[in-house]
PDB file of C-alpha atoms and ligand atoms in Angstrom:
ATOM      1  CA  UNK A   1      25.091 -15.684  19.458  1.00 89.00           C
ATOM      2  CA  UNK A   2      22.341 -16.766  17.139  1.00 94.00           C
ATOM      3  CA  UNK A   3      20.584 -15.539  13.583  1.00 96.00           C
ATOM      4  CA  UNK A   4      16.960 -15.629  13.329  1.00 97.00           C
ATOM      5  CA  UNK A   5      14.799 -16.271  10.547  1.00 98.00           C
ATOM      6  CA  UNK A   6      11.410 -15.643  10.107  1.00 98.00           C
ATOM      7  CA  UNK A   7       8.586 -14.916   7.837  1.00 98.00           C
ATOM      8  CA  UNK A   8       4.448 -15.354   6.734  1.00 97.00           C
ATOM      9  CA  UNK A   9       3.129 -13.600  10.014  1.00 97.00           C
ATOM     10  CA  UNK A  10       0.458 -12.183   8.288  1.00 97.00           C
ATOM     11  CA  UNK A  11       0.264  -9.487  11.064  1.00 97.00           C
ATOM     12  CA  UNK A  12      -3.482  -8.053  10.925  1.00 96.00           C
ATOM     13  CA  UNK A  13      -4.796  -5.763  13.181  1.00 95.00           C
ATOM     14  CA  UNK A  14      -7.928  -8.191  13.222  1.00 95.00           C
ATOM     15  CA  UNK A  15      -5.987 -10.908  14.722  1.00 94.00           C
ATOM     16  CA  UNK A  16      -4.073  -9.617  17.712  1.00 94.00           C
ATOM     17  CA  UNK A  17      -3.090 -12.666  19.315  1.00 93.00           C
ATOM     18  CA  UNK A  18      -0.317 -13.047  16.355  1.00 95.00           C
ATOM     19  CA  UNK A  19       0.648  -9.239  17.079  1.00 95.00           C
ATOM     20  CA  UNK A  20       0.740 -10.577  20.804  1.00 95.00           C
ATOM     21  CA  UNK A  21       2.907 -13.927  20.432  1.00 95.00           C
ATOM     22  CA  UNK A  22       5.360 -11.759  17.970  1.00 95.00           C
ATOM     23  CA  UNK A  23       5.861  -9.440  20.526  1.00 94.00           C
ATOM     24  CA  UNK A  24       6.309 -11.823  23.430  1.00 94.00           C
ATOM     25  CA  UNK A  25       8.912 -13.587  21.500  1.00 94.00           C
ATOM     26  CA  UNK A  26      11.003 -10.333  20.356  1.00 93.00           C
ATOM     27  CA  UNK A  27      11.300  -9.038  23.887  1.00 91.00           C
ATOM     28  CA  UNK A  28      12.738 -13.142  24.586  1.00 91.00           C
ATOM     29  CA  UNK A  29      15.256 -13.271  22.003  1.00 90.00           C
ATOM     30  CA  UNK A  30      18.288 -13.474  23.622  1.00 85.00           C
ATOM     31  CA  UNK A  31      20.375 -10.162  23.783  1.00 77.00           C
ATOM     32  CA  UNK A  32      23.772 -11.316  22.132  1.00 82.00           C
ATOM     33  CA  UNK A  33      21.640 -12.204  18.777  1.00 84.00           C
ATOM     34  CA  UNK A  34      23.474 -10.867  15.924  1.00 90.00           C
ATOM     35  CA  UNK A  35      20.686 -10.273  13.374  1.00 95.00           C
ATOM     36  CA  UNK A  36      17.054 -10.762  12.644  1.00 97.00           C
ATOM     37  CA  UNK A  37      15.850 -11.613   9.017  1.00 98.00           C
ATOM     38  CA  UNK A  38      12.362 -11.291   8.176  1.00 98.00           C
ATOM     39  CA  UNK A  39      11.727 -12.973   4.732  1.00 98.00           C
ATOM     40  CA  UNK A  40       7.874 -11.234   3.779  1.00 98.00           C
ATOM     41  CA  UNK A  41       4.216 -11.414   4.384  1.00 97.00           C
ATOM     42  CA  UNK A  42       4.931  -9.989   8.000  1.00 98.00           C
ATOM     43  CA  UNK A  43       2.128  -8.457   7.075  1.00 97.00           C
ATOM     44  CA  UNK A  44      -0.735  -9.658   5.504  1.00 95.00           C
ATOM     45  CA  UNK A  45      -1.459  -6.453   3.539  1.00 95.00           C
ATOM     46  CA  UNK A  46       0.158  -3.133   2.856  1.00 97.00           C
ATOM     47  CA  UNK A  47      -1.020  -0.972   0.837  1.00 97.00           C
ATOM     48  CA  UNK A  48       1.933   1.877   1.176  1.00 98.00           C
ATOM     49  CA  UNK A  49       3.147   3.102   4.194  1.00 98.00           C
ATOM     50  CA  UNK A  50       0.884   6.385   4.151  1.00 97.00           C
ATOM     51  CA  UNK A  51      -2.043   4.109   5.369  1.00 96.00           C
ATOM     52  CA  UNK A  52       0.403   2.280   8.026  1.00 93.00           C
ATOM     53  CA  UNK A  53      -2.511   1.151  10.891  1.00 95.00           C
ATOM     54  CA  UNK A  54      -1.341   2.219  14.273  1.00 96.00           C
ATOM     55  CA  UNK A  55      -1.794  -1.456  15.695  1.00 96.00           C
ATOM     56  CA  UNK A  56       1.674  -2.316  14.528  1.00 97.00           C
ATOM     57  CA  UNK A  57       3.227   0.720  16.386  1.00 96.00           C
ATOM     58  CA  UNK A  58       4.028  -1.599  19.374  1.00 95.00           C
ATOM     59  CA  UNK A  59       5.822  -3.727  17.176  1.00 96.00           C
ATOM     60  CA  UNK A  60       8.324  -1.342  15.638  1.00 97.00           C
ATOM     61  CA  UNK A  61       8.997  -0.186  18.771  1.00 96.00           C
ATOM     62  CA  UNK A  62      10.057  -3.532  20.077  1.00 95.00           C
ATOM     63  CA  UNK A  63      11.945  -3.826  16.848  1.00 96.00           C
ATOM     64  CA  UNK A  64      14.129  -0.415  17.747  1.00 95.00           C
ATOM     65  CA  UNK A  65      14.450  -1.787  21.362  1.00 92.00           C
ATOM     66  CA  UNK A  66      15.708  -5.105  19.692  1.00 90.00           C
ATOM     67  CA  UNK A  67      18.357  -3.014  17.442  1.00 91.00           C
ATOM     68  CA  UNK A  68      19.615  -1.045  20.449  1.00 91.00           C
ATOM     69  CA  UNK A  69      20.059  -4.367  21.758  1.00 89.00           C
ATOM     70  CA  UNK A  70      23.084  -4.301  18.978  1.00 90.00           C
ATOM     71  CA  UNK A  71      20.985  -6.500  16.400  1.00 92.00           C
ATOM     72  CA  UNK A  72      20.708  -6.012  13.145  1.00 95.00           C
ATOM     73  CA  UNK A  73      17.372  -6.112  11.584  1.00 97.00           C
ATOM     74  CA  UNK A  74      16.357  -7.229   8.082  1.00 98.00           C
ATOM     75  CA  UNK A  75      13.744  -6.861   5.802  1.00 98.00           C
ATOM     76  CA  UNK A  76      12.768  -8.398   2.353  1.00 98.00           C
ATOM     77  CA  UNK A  77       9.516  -8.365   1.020  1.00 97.00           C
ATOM     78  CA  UNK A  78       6.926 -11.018   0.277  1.00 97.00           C
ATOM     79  CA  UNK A  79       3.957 -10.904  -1.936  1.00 94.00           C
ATOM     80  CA  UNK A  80       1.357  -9.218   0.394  1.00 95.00           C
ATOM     81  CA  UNK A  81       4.144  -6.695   1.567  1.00 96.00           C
ATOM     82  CA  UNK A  82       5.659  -5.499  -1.805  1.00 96.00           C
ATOM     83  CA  UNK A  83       4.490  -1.982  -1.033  1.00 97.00           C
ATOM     84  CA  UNK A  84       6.789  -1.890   2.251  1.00 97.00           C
ATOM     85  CA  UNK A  85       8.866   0.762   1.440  1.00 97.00           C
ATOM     86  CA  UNK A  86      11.507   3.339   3.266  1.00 97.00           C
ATOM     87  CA  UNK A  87       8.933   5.292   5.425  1.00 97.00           C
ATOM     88  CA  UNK A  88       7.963   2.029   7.116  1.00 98.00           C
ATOM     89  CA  UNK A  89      11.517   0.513   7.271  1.00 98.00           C
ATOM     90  CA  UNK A  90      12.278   4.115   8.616  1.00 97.00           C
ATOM     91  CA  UNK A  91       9.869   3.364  11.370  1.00 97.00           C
ATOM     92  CA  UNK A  92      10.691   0.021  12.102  1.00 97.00           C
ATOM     93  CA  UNK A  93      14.362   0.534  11.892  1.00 97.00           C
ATOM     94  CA  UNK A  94      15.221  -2.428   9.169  1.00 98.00           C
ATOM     95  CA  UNK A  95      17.163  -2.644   6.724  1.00 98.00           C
ATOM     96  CA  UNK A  96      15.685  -3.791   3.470  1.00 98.00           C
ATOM     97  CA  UNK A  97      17.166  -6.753   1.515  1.00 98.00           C
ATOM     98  CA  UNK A  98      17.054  -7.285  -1.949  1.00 96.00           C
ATOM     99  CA  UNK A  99      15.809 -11.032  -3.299  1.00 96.00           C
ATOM    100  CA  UNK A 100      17.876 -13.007  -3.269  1.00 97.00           C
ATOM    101  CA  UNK A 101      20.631 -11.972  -0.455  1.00 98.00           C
ATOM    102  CA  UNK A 102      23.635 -14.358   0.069  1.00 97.00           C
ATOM    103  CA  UNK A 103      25.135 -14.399   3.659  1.00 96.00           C
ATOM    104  CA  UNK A 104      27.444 -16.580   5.581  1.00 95.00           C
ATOM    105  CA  UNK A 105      25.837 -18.647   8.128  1.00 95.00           C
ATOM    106  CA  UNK A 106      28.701 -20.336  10.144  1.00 94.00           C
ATOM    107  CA  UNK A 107      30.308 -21.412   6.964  1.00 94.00           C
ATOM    108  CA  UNK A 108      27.625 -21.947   5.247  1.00 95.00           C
ATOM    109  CA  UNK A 109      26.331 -20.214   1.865  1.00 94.00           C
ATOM    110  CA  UNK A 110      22.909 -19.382   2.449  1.00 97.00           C
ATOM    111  CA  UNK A 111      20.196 -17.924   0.163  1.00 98.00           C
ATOM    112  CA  UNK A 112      17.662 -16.125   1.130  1.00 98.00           C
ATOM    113  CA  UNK A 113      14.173 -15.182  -0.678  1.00 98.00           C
ATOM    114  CA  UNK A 114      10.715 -14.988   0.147  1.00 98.00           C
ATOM    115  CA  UNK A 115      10.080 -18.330  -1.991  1.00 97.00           C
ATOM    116  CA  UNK A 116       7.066 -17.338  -4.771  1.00 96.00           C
ATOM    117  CA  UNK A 117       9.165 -16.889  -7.801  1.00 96.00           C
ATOM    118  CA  UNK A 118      10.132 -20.342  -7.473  1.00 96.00           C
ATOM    119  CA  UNK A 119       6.296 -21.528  -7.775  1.00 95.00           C
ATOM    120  CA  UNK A 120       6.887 -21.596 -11.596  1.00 94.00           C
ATOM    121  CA  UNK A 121       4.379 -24.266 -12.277  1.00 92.00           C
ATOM    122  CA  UNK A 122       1.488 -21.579 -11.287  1.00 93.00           C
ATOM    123  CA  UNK A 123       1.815 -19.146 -14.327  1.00 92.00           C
ATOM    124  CA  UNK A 124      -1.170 -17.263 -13.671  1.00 91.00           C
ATOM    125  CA  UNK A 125       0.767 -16.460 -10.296  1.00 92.00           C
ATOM    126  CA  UNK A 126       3.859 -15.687 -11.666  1.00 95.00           C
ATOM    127  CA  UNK A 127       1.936 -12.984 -14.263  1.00 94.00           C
ATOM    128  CA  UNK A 128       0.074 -11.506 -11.498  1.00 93.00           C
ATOM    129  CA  UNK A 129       3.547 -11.289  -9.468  1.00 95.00           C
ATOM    130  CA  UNK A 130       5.803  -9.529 -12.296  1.00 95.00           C
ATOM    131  CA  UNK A 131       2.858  -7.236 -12.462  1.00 94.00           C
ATOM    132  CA  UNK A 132       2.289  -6.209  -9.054  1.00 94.00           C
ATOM    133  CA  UNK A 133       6.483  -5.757  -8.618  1.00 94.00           C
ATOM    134  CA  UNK A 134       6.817  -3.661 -11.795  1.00 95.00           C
ATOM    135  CA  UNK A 135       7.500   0.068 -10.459  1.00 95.00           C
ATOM    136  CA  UNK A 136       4.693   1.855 -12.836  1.00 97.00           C
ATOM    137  CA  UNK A 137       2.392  -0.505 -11.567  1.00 96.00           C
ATOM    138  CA  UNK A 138       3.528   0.163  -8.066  1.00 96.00           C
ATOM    139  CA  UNK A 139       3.332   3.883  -8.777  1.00 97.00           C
ATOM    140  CA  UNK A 140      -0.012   4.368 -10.108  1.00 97.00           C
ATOM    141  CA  UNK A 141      -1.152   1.769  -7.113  1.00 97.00           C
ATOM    142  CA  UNK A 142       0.301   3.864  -4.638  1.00 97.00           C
ATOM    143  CA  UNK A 143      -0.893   7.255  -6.262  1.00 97.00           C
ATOM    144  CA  UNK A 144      -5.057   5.825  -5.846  1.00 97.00           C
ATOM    145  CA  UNK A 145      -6.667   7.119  -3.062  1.00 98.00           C
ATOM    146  CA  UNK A 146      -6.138   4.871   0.481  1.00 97.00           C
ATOM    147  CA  UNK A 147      -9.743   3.700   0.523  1.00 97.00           C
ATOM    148  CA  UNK A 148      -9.862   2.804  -3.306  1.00 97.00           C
ATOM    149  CA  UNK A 149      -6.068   0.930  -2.675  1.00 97.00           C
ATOM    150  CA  UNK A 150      -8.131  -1.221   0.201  1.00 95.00           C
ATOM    151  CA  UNK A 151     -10.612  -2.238  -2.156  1.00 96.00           C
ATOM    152  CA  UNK A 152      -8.329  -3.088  -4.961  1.00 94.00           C
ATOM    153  CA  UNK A 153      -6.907  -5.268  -1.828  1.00 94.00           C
ATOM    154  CA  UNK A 154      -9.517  -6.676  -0.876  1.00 94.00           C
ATOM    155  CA  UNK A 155     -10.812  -7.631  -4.856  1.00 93.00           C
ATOM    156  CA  UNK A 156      -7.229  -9.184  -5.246  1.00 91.00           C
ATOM    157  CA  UNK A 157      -7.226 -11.588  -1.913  1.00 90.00           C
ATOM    158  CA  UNK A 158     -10.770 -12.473  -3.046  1.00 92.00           C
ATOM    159  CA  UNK A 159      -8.964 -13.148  -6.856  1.00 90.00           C
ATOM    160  CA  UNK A 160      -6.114 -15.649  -5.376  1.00 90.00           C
ATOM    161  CA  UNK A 161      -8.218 -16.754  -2.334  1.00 90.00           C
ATOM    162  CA  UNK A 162     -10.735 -18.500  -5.453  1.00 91.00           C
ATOM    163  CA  UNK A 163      -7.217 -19.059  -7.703  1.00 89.00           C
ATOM    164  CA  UNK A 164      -5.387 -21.325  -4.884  1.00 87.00           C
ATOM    165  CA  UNK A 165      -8.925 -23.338  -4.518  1.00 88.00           C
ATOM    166  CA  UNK A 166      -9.105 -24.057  -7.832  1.00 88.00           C
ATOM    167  CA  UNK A 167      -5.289 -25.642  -8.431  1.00 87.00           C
ATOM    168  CA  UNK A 168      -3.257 -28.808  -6.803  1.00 86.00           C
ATOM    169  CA  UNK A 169      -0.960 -28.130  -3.406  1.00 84.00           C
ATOM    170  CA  UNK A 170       1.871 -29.154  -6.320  1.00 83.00           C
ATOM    171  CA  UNK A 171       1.403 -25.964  -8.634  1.00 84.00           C
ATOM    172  CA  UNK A 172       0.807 -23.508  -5.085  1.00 85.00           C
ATOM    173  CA  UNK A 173       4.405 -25.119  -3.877  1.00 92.00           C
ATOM    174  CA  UNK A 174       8.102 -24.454  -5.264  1.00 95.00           C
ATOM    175  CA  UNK A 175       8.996 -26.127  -8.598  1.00 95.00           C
ATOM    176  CA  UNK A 176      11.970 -28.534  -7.993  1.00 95.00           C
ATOM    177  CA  UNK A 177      13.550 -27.808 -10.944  1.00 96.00           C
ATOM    178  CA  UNK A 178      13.774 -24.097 -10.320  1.00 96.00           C
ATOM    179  CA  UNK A 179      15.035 -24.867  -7.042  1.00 97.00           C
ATOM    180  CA  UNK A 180      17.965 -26.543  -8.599  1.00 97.00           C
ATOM    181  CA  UNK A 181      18.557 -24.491 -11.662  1.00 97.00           C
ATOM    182  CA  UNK A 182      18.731 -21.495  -8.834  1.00 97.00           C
ATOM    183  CA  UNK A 183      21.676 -23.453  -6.930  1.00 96.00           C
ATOM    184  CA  UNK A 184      22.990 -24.525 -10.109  1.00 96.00           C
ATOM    185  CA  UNK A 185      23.366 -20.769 -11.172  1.00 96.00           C
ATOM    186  CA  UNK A 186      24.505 -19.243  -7.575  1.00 95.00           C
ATOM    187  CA  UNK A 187      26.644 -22.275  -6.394  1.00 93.00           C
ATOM    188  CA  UNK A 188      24.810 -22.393  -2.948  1.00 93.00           C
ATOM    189  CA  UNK A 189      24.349 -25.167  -0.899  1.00 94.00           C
ATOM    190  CA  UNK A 190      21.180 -23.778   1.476  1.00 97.00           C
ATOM    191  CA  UNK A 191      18.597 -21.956   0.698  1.00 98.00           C
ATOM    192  CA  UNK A 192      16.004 -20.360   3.485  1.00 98.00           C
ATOM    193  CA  UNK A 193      12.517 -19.504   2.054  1.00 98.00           C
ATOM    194  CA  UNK A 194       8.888 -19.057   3.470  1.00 97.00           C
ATOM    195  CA  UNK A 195       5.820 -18.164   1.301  1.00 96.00           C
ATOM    196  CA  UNK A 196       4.422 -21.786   1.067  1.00 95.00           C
ATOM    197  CA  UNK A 197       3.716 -22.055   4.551  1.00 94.00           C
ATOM    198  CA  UNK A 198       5.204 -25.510   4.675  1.00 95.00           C
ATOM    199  CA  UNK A 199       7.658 -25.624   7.313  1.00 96.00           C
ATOM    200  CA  UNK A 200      10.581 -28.834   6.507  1.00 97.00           C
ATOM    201  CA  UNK A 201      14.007 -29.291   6.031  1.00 98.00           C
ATOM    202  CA  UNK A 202      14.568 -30.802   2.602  1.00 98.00           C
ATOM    203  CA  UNK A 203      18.318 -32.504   2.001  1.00 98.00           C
ATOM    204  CA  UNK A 204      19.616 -34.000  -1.127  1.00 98.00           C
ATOM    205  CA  UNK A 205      22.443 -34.507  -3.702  1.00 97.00           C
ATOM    206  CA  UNK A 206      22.767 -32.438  -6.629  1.00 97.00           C
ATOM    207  CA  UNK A 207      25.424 -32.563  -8.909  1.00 96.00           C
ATOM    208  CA  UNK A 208      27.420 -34.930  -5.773  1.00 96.00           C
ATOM    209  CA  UNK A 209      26.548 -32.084  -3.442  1.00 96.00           C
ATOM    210  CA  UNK A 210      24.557 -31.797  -0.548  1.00 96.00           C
ATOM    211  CA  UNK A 211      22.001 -29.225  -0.748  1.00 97.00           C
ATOM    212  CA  UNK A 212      19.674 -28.269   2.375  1.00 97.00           C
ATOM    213  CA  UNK A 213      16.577 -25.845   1.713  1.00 98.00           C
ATOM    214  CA  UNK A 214      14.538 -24.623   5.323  1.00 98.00           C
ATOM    215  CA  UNK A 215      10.826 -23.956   4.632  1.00 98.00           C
ATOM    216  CA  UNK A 216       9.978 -21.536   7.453  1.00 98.00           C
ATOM    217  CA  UNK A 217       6.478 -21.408   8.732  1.00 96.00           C
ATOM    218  CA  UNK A 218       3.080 -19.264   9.002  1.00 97.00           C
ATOM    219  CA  UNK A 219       2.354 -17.655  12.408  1.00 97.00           C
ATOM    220  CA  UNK A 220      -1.541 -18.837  11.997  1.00 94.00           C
ATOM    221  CA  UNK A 221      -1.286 -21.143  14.860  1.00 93.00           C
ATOM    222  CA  UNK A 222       2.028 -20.499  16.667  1.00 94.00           C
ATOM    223  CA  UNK A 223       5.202 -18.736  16.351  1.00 95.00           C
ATOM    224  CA  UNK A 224       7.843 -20.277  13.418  1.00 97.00           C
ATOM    225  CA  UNK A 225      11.575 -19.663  13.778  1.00 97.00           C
ATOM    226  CA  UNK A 226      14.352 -20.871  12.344  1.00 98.00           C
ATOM    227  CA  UNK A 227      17.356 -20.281  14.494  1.00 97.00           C
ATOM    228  CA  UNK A 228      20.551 -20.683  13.359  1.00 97.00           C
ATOM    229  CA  UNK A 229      24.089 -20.635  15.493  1.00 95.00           C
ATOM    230  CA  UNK A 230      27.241 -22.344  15.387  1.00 95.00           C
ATOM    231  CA  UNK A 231      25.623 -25.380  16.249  1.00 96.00           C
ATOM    232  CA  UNK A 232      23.528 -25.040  13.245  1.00 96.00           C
ATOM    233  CA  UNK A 233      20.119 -24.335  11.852  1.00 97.00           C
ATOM    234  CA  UNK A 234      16.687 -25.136  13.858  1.00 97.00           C
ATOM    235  CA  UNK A 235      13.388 -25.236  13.143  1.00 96.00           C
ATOM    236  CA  UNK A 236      11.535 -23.760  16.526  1.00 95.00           C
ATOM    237  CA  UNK A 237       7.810 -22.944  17.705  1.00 95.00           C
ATOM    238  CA  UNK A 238       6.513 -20.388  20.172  1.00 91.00           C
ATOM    239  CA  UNK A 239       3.136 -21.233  21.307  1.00 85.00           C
ATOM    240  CA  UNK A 240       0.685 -18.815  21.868  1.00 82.00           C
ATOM    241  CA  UNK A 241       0.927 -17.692  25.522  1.00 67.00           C
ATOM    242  CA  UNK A 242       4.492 -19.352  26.613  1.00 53.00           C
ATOM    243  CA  UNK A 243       7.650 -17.549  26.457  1.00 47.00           C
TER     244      UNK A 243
HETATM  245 MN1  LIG B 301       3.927 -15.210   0.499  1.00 87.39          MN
END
């Protein structure tokens, strides 16, 4: 029995060997895994689920074949996947998680978020993200024709493709403080995250307490996993090609 963590795919129909590796590695997963938690940017754009590309049809179906399996499947959203909504989770068969979600791992209190609203020392960030997750913006978005939506895309990763060249890899990565202001307030001790495409374990004291916090990792060059059974939590790669 194992959970699974993952997140930062960036699944594109333009890079299929990603598409290929995730698929490989969902028909491996062992079948006694309780539940798979995918923690945003699986995709690496969605602009609503009416202009869903049929590349990723292979992949929801190896998601349903997963949850007949008897796993659960999970889905919270990252900042290129905001617009992943209940047609799409319909399809792939997940169920969506609010940010954060507390679970029990083994015994441990575990939180679980995508990781960009902790990148507080990036302002201009954190004013394009409250924008892009307010619901009227969301609406009028998704209410623009499909081929105006895909250049609005397209203008936007050009915007923070030019923003993240232009600031330090301290203001693109999660603020310490609101890391701990976050644990202070919930009373967790672990926190799993992915967005910075960093991929660590990070362990120290706070307030006498040990606190743990698991960076997953992008699926640019291999697969990133973090599995996690009664053994505990590990970091684990799928290279492109093996099982
Ligand atoms: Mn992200």
């Amino acid at each position: 029995m194992a959970l699974y963590f993952i997140s930062d795919l960036h699944l594109d129909p333009g890079r299929p060997q990603t598409l290929a590796v995730a698929d490989r590695w969902l028909a491996s997963i062992e079948p006694d895994t309780t539940a798979l938690y995918i923690l945003g940017d699986l995709f690496e754009t969605w602009i609503g689920d009416d202009a869903r590309d049929p590349a990723f049809d292979p992949l929801f179906v190896r998601l349903n074949d997963f949850k007949a399996r008897g796993a659960q499947v999970f889905f919270m959203a990252g900042n290129r996947d905001f617009l992943a909504g209940p047609e799409v989770a319909r399809q792939a068969g997940w169920t969506m998680l609010e940010e954060p979600t507390h679970l029990d791992c083994y015994g441990t209190r575990v939180a679980l978020l995508h990781g960009d609203s902790f990148c507080t020392a990036d302002p201009d960030y954190q004013r394009f993200r409250a924008q892009v997750r307010n619901p009227d913006w969301q609406r009028a978005f998704l209410s623009q024709p499909i081929a105006r939506r895909r250049e609005l895309a397209r203008i936007a990763r050009q915007a923070s493709q030019s923003h993240m060249s232009q600031v330090t890899e301290e203001i693109t990565d999660v603020d310490p403080e609101a890391i701990n202001a976050f644990m202070r307030e919930t009373g967790i001790t672990c926190l799993i995250h992915g967005h910075t495409h960093r991929p660590a374990t990070h362990e120290w004291v706070l307030d006498g307490t040990t606190r743990t916090r698991i960076v997953l990792g992008d699926w640019y060059e291999q697969g990133r996993i973090l599995r996690w059974d009664a053994h505990g939590p590990n970091l684990l790669t799928v290279a492109p090609g093996s099982q």
